[in-house]
PDB file of C-alpha atoms in Angstrom:
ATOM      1  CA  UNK A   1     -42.522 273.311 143.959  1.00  0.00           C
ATOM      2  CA  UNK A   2     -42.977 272.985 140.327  1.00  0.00           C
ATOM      3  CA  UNK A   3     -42.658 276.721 138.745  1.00  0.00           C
ATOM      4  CA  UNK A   4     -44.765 277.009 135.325  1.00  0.00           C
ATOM      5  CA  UNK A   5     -43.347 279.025 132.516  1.00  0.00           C
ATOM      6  CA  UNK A   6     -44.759 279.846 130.062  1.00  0.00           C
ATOM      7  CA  UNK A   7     -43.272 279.614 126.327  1.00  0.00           C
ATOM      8  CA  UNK A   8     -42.128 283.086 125.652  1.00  0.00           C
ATOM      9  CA  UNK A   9     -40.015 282.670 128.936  1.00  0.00           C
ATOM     10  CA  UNK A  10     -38.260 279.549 128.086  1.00  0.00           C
ATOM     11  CA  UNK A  11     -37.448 280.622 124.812  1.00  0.00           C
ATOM     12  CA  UNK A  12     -35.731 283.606 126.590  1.00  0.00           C
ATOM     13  CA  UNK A  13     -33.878 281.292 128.874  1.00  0.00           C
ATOM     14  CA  UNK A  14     -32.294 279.426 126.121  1.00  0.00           C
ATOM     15  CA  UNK A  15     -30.847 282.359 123.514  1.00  0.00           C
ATOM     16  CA  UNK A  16     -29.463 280.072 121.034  1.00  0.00           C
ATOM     17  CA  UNK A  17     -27.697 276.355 120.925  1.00  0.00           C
ATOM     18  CA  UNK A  18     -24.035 276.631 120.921  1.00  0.00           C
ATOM     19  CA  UNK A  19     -22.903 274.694 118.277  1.00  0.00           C
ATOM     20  CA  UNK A  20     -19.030 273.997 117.506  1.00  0.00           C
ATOM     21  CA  UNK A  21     -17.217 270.748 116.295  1.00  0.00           C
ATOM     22  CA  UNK A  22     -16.473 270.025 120.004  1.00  0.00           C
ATOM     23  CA  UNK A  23     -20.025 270.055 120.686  1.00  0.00           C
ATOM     24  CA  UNK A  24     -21.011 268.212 117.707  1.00  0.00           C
ATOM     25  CA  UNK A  25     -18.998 265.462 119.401  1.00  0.00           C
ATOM     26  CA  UNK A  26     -20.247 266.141 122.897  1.00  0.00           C
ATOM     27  CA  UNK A  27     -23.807 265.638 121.430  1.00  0.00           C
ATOM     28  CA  UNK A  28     -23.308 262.752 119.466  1.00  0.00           C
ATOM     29  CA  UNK A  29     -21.300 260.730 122.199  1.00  0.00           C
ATOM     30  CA  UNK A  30     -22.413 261.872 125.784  1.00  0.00           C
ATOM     31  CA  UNK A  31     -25.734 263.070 124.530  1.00  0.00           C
ATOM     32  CA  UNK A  32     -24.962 266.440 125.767  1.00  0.00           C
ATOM     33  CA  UNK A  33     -26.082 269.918 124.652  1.00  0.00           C
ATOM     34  CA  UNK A  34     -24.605 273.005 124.822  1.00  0.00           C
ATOM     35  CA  UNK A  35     -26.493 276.159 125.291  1.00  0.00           C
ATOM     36  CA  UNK A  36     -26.216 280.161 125.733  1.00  0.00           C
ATOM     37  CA  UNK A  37     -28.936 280.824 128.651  1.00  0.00           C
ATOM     38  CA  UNK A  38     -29.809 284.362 130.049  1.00  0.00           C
ATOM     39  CA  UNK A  39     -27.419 285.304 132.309  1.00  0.00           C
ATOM     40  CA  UNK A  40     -29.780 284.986 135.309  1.00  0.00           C
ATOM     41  CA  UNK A  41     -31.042 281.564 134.194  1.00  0.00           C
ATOM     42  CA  UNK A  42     -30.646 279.362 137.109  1.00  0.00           C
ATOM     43  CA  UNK A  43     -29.868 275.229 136.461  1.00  0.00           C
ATOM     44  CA  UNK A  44     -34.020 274.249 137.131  1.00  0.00           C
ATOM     45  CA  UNK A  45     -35.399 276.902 134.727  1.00  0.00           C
ATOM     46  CA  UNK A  46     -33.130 276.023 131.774  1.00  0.00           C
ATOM     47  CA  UNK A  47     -33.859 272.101 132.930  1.00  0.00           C
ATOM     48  CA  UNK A  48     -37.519 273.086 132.520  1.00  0.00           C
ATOM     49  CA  UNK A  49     -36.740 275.359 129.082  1.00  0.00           C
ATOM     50  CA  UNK A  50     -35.186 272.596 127.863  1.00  0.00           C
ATOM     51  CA  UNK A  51     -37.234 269.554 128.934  1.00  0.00           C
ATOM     52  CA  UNK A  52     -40.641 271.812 127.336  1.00  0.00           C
ATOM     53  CA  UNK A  53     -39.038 272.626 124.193  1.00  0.00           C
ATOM     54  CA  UNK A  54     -37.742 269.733 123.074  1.00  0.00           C
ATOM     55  CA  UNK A  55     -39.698 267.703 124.695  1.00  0.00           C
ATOM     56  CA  UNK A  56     -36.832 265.714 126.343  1.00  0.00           C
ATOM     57  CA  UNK A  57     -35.920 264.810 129.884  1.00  0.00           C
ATOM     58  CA  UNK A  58     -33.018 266.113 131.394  1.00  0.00           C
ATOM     59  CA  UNK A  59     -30.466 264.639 133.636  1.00  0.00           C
ATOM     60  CA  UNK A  60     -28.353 267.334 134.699  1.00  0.00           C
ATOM     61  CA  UNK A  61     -27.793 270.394 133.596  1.00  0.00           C
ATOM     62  CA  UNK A  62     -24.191 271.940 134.255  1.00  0.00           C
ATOM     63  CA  UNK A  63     -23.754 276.031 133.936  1.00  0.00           C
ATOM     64  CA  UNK A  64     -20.505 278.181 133.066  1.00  0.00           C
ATOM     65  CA  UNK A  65     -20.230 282.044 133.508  1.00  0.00           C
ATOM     66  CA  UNK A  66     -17.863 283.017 129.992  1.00  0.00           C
ATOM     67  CA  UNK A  67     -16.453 286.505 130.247  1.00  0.00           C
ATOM     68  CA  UNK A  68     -16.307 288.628 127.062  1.00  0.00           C
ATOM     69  CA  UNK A  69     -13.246 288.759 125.216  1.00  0.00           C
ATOM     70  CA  UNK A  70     -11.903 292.213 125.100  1.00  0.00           C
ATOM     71  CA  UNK A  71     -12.046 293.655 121.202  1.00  0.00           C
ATOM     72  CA  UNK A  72     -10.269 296.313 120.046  1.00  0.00           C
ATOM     73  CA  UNK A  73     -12.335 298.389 117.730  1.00  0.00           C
ATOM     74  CA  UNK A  74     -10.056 301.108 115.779  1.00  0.00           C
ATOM     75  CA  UNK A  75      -9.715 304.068 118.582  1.00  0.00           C
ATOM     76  CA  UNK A  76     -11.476 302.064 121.440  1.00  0.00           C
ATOM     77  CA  UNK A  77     -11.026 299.056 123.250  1.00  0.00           C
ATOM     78  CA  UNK A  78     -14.791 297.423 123.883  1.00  0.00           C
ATOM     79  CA  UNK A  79     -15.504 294.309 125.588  1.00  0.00           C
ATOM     80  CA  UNK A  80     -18.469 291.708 124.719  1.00  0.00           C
ATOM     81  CA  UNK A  81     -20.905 290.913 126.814  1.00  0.00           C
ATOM     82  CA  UNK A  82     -20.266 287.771 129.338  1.00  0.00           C
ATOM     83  CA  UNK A  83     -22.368 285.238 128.660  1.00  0.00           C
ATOM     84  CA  UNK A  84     -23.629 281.910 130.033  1.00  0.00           C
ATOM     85  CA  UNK A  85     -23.032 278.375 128.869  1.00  0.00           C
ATOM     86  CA  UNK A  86     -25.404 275.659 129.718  1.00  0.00           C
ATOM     87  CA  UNK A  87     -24.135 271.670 129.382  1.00  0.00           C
ATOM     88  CA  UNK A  88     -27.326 270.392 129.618  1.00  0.00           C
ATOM     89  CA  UNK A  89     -27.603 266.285 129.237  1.00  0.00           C
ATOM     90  CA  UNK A  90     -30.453 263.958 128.693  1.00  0.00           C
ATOM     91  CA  UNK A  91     -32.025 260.895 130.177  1.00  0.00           C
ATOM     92  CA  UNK A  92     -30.878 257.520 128.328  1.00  0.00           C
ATOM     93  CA  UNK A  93     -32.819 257.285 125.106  1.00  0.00           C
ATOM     94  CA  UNK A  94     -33.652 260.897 124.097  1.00  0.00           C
ATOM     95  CA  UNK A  95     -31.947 263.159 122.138  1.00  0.00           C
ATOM     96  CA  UNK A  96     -32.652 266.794 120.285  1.00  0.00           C
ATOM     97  CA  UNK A  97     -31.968 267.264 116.741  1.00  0.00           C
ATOM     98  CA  UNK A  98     -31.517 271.157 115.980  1.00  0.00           C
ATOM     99  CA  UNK A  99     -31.598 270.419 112.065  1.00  0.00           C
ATOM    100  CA  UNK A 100     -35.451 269.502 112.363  1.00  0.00           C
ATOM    101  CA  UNK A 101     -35.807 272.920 114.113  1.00  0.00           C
ATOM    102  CA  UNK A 102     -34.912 275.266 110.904  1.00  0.00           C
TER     103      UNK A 102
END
């Protein structure tokens, strides 16, 4: 069944684009879009987070668990957080600009 969101919640889904020169390209040629999601987020809820904000239709949407590099920090060793990578890519013909969104 369809699950309704509301905003608040998607915008918690998706934390932040990921944006690199690698996915610069990714965007540009494969119309792919990198995300960091919640660590909980399953694949329909950041499909829906992403189809509502944008306003986009998504094809598929691809996840990846990333484990925190370990930092050393003067006398102790800490570790970042793991995080979660969403590929998420759209339907022909749509596309999300993140410089409109500043």
């Amino acid at each position: 069944g369809a699950v309704a969101m509301n905003a608040e919640k998607l915008l918690m889904v998706l934390r932040e684009p990921h944006t690199s020169e690698k996915t610069t390209v990714m965007a540009e040629k494969f119309k792919q879009f990198t995300f960091k999601v919640l660590n909980t987020a399953t694949k329909q809820e950041i499909k829906l987070a992403v189809e509502q904000l944008f306003n986009v239709k998504v094809k598929r949407v691809s996840v990846l668990n990333v484990k925190g590099k370990r930092k050393r920090f003067k006398q102790t060793s800490g570790k970042r957080n793991d995080w979660k990578k969403a590929f998420v890519s759209l339907q022909p013909d749509y596309d999300i600009d993140f410089t409109v969104t500043e």
